PDB file of C-alpha atoms in Angstrom:
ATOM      1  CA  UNK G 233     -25.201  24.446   6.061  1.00  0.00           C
ATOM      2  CA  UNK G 234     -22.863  24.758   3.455  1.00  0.00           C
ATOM      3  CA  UNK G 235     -21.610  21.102   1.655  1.00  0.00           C
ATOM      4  CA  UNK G 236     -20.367  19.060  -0.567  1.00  0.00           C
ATOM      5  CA  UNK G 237     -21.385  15.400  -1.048  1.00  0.00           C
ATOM      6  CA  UNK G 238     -18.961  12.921  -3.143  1.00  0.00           C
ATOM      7  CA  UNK G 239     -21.479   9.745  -3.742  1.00  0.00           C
ATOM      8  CA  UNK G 240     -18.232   7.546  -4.007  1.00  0.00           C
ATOM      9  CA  UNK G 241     -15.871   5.867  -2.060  1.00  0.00           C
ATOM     10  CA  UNK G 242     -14.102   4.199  -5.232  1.00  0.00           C
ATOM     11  CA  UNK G 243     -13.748   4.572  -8.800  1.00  0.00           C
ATOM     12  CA  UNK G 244     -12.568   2.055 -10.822  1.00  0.00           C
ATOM     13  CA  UNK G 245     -12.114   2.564 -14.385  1.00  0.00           C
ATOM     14  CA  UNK G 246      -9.872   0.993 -17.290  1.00  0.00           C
ATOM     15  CA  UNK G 247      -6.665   3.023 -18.693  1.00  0.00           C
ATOM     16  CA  UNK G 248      -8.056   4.470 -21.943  1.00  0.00           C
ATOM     17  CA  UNK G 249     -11.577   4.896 -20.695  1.00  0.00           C
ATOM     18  CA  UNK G 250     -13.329   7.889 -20.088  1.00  0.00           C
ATOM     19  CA  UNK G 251     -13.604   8.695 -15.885  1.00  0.00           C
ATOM     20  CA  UNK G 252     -16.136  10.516 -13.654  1.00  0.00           C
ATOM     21  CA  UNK G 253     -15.897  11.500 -10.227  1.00  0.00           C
ATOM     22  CA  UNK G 254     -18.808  12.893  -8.599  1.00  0.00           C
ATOM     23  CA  UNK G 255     -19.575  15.721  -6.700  1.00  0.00           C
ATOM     24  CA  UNK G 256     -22.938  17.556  -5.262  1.00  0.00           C
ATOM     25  CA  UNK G 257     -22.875  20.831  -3.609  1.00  0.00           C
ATOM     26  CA  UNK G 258     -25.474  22.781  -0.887  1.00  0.00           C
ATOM     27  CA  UNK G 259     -24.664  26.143  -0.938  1.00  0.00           C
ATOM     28  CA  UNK G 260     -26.597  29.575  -0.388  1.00  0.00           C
ATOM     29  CA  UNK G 261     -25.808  32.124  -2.803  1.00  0.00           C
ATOM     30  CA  UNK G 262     -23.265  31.508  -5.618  1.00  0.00           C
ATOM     31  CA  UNK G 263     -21.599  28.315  -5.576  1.00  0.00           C
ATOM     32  CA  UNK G 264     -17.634  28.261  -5.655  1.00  0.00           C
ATOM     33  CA  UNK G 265     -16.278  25.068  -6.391  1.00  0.00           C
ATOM     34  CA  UNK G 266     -12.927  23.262  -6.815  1.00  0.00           C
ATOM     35  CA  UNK G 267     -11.129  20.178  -7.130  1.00  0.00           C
ATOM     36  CA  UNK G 268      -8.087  18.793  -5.709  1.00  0.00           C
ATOM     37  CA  UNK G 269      -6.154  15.924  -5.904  1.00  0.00           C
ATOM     38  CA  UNK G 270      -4.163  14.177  -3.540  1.00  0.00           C
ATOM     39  CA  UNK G 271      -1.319  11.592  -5.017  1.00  0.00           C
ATOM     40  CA  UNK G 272       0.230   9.211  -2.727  1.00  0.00           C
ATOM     41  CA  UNK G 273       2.713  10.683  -0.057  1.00  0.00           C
ATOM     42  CA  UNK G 274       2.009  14.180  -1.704  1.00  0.00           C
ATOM     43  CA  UNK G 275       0.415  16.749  -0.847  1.00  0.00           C
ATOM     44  CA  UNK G 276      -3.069  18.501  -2.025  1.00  0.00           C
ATOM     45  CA  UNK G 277      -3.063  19.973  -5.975  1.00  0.00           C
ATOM     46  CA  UNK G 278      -5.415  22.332  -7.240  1.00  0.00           C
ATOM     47  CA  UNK G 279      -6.896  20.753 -10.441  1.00  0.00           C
ATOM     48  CA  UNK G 280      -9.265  22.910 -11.215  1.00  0.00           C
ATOM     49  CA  UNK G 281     -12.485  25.859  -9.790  1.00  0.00           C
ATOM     50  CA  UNK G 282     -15.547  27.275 -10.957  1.00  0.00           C
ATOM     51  CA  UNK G 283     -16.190  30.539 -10.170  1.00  0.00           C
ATOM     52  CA  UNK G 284     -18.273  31.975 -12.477  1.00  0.00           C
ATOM     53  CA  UNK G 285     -19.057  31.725 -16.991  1.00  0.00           C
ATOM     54  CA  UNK G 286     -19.135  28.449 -18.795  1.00  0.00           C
ATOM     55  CA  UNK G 287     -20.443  24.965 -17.632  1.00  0.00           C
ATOM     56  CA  UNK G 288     -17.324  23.266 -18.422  1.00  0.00           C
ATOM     57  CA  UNK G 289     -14.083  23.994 -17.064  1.00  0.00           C
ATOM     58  CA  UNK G 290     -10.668  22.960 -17.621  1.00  0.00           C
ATOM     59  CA  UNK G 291      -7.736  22.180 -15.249  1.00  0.00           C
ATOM     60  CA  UNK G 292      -4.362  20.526 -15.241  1.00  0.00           C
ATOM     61  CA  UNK G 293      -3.681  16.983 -16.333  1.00  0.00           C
ATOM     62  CA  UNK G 294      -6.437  16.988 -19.102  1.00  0.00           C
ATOM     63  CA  UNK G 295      -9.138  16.912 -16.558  1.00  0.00           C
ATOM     64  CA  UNK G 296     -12.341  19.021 -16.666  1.00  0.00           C
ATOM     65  CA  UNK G 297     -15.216  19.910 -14.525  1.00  0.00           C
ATOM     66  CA  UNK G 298     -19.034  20.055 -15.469  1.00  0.00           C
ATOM     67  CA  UNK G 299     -21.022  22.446 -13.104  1.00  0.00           C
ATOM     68  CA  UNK G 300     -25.146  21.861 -13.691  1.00  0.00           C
ATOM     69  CA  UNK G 301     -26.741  24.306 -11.257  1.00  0.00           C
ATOM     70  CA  UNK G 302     -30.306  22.753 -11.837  1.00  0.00           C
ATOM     71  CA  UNK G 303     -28.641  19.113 -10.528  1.00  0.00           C
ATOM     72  CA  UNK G 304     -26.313  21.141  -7.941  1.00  0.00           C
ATOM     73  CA  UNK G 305     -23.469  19.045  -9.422  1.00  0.00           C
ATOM     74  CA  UNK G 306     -19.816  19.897 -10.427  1.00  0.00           C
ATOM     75  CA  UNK G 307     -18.740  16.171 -11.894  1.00  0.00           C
ATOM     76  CA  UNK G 308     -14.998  15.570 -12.328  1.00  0.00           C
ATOM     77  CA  UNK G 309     -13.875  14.394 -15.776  1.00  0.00           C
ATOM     78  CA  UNK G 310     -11.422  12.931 -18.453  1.00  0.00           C
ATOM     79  CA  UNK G 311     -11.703  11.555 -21.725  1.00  0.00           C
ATOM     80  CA  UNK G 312      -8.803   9.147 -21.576  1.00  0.00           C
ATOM     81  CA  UNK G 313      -7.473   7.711 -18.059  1.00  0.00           C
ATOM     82  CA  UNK G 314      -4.125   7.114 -17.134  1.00  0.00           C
ATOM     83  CA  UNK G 315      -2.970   4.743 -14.609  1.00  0.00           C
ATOM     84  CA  UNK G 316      -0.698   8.166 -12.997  1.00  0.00           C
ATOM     85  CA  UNK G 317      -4.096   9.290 -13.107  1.00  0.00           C
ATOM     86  CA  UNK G 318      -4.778   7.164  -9.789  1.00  0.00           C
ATOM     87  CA  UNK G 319      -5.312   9.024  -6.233  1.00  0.00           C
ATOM     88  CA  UNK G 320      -7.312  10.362  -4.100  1.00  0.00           C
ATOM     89  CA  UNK G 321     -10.102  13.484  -5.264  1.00  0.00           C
ATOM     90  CA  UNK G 322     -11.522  16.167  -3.436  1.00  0.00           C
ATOM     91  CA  UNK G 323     -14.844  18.259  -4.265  1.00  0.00           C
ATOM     92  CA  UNK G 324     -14.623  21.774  -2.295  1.00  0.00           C
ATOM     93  CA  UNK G 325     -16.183  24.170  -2.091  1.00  0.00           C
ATOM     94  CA  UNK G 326     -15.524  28.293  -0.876  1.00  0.00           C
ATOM     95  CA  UNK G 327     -17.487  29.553   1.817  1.00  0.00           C
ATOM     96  CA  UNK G 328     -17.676  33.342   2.264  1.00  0.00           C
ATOM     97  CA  UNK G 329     -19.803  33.202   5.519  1.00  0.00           C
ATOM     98  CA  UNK G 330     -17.809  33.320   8.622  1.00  0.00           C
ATOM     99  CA  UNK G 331     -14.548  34.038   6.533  1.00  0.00           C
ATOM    100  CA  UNK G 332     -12.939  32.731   3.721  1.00  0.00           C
ATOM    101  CA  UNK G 333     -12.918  29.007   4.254  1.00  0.00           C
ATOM    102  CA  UNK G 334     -12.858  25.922   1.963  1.00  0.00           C
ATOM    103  CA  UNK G 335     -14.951  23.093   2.914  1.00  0.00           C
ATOM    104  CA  UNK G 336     -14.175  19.581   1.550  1.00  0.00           C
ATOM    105  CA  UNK G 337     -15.851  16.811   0.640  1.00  0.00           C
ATOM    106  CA  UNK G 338     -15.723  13.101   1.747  1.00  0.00           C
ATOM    107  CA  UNK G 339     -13.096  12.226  -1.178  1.00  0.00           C
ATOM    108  CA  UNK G 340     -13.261   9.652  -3.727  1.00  0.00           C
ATOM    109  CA  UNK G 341     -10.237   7.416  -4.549  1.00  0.00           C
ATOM    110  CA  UNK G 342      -9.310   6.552  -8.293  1.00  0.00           C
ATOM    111  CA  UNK G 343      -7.659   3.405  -9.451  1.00  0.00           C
ATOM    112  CA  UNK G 344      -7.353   3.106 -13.022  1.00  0.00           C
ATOM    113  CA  UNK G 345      -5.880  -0.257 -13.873  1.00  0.00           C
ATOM    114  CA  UNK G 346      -3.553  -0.753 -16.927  1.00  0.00           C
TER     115      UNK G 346
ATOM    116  CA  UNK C  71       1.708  30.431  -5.969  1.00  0.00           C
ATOM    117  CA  UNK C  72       2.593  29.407  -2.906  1.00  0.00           C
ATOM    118  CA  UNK C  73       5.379  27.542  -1.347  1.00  0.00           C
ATOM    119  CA  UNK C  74       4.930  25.829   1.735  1.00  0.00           C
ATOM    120  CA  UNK C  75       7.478  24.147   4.214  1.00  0.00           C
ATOM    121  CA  UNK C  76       5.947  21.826   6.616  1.00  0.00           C
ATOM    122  CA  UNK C  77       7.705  20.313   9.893  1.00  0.00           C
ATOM    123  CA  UNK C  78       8.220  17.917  11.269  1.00  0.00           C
ATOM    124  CA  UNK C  79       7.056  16.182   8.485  1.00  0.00           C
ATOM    125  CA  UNK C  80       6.111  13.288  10.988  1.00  0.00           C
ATOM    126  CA  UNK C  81       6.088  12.385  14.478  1.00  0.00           C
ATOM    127  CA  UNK C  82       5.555   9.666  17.245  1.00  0.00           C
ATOM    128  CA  UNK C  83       4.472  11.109  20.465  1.00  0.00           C
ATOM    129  CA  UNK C  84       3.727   9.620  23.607  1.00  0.00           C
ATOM    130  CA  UNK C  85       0.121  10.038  25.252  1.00  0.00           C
ATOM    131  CA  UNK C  86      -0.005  13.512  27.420  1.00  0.00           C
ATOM    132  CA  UNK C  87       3.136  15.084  25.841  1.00  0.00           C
ATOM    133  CA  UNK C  88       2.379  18.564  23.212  1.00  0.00           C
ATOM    134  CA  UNK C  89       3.799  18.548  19.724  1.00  0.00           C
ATOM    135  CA  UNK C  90       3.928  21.733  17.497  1.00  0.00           C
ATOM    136  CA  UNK C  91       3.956  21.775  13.944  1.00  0.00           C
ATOM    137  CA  UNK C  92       5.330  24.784  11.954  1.00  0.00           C
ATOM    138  CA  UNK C  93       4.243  26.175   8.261  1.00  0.00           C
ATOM    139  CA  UNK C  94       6.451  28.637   6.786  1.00  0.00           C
ATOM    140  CA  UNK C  95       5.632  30.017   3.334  1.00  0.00           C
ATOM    141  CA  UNK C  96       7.976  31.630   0.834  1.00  0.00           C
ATOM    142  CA  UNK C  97       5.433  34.557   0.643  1.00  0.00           C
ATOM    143  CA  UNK C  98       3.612  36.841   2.574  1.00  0.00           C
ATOM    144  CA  UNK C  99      -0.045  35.429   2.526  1.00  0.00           C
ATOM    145  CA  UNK C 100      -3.396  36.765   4.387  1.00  0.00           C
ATOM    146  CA  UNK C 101      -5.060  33.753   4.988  1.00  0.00           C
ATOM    147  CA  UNK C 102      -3.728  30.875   6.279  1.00  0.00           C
ATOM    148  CA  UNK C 103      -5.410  27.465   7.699  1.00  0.00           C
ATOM    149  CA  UNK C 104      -4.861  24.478  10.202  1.00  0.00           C
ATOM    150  CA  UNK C 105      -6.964  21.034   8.562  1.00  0.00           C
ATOM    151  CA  UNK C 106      -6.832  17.465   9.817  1.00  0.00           C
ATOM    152  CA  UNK C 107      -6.691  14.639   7.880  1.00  0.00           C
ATOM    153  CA  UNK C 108      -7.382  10.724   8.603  1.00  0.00           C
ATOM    154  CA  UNK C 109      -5.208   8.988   6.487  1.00  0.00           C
ATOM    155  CA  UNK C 110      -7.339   8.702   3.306  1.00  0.00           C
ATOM    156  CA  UNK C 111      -9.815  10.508   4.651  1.00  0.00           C
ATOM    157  CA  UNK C 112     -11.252  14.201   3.978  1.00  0.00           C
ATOM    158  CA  UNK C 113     -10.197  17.220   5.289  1.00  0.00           C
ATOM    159  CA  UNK C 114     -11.234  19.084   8.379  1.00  0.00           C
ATOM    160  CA  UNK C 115     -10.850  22.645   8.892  1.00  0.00           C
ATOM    161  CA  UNK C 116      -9.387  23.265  12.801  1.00  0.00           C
ATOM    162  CA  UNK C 117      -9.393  26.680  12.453  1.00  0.00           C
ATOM    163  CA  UNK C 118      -8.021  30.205  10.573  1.00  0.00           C
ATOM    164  CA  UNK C 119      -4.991  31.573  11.642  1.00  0.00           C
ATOM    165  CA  UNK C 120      -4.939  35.327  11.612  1.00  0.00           C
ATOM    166  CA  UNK C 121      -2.180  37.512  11.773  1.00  0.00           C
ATOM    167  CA  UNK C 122      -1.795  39.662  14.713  1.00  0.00           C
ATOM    168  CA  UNK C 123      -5.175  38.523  16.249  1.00  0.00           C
ATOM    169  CA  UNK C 124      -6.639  34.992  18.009  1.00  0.00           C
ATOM    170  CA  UNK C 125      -7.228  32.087  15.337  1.00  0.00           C
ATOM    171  CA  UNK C 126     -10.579  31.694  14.638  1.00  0.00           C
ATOM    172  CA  UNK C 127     -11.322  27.992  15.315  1.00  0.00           C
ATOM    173  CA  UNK C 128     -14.182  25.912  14.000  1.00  0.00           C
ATOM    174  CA  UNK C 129     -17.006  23.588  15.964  1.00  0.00           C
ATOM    175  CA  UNK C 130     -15.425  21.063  17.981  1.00  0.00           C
ATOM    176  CA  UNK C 131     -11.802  22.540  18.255  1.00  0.00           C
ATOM    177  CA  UNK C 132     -10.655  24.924  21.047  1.00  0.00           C
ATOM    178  CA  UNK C 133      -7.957  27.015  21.458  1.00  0.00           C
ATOM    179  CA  UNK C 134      -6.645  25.088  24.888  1.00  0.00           C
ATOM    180  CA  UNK C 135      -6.029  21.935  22.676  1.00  0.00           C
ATOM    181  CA  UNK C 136      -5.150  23.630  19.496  1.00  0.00           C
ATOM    182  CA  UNK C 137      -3.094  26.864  19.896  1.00  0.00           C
ATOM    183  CA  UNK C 138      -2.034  28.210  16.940  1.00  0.00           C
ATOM    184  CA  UNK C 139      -0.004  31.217  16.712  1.00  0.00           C
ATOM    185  CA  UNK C 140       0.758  33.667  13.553  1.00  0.00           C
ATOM    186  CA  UNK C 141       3.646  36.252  13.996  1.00  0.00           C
ATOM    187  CA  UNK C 142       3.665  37.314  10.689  1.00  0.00           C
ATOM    188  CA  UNK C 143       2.179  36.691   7.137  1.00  0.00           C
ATOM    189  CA  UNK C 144       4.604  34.189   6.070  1.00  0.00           C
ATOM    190  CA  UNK C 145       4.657  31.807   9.569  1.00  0.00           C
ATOM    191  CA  UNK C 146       2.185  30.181  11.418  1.00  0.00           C
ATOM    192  CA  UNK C 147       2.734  27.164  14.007  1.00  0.00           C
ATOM    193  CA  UNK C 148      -0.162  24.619  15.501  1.00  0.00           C
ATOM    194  CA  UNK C 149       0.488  23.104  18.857  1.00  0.00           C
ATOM    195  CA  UNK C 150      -1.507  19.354  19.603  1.00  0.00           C
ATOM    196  CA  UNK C 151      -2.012  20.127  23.476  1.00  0.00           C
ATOM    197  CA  UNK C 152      -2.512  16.939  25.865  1.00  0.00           C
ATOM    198  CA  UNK C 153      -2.415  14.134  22.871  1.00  0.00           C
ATOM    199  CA  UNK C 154      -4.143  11.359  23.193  1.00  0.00           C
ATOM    200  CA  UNK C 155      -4.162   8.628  20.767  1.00  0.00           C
ATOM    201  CA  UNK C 156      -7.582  10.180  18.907  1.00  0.00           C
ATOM    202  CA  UNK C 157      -5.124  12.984  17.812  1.00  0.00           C
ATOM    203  CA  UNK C 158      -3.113  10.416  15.677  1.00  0.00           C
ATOM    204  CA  UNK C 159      -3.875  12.117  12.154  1.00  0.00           C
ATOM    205  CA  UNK C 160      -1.907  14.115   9.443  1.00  0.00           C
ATOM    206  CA  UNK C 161      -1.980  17.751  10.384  1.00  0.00           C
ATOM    207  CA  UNK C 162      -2.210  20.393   7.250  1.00  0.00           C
ATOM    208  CA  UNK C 163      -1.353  24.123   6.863  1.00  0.00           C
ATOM    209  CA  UNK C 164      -3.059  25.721   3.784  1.00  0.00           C
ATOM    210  CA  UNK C 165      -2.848  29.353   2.487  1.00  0.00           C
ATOM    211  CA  UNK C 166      -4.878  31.226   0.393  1.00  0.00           C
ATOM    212  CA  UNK C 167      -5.936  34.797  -0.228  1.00  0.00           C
ATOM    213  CA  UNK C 168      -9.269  36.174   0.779  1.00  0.00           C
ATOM    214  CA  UNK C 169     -11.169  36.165  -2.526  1.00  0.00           C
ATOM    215  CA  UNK C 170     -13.639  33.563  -3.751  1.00  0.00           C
ATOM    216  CA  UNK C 171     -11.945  32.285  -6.788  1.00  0.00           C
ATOM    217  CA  UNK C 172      -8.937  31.839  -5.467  1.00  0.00           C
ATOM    218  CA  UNK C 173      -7.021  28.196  -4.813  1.00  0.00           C
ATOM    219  CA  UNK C 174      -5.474  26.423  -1.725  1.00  0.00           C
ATOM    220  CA  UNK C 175      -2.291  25.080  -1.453  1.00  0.00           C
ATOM    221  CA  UNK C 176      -1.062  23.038   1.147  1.00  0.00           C
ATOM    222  CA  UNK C 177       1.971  22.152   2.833  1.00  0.00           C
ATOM    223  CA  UNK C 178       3.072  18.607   2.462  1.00  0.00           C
ATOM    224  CA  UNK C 179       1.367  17.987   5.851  1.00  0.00           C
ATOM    225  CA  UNK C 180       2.576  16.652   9.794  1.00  0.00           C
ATOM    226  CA  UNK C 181       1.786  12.575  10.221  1.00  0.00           C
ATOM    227  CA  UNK C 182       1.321  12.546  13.894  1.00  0.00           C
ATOM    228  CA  UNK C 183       1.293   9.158  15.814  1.00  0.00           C
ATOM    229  CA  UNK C 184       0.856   9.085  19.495  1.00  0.00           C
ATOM    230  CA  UNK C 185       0.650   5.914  21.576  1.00  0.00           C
TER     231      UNK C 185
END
């Protein structure tokens, strides 16, 4: 089956610090992979997606994505948190089988204290 | 992009009664999905809503509990059949186009209570 696995309940990470979120992915075939995020009483953002081309991939609010196919990860990043920075993160991922659906992960919340 | 209007944009329901959500988008789309959400929780794919044809629904929810219907490419309405406190969650309609590297968006989502 087709899956993504965020290890994480909780981050918790300084303003001015560097943040990670992590993801893991099971997928047959070519993995496509996104992140969302989720502010309070808001709805679901696209931050960013892999689809294909280089490791690292950039998205909205100064975050970016590593993919590492030989650790089937696709870690969320930023150099520099920001308290706005803290809500709730989602690793998906597309599934072709079956249709054109997005599965998500667990979610991981982020609280970055000033 | 994609905008979608969501209502109601919440609800308290009493135990047996039917609710039904609507998602209209300012575009025509192709795809377009039902998830649930537990508050703070992840999201779970009820089913695909296809236009002109039966929803496609995934493991675990049935079309008896969870009609959905889909006139056209911009509308697409969920009905909670029977509710029963278990169906207290927030209630999402995505769209999205049929290609791989394409993005979601979402609706601002249906909080549904029922006692």
């Amino acid at each position: 089956a087709q899956s993504v696995a965020q290890p994480e309940d909780q981050v918790n990470v300084a303003e001015g610090n560097p943040l990670t979120v992590k993801c893991t992915y099971s997928v047959s075939g070519n993995p496509y992979l996104f992140w969302y995020v989720q502010y309070p009483n808001r709805g679901l953002q696209f931050l960013l997606k892999y689809i294909t081309g280089d490791n690292l991939v950039k998205g909205s609010y100064g975050f970016e994505a590593e993919f590492n196919k030989s650790q089937t990860s696709f870690h969320l990043k930023k150099p520099s948190a920001l308290v706005g920075d803290s809500a709730l993160y989602f690793c998906a991922v597309r599934v072709t089988t079956g249709g054109f659906k997005t599965i998500f992960g667990a979610g991981t919340r982020l609280f970055v204290k000033a | 992009s994609a905008v979608i209007s969501q209502k109601p944009s919440r609800d308290i329901c009493q135990r047996g009664t039917s609710l039904t959500i609507q998602c209209q988008v300012d575009s025509q789309v192709t795809m377009m999905f039902w998830y649930r959400q537990q508050p703070g929780q992840s999201l779970t794919l009820i089913a695909t809503a296809n236009q002109g044809s039966e929803a496609t629904y995934e493991s675990g929810f049935v079309i008896d509990k969870f009609p959905i219907s889909r006139p056209n490419l911009t509308f697409s309405t969920l009905t909670v059949s029977n509710m029963s406190p278990e169906d207290s969650s927030i209630y999402l309609c995505s769209v999205g186009e049929p290609t791989v590297n394409e993005k979601l968006f979402f609706g601002s989502g249906t909080q549904l209570s029922v006692l």
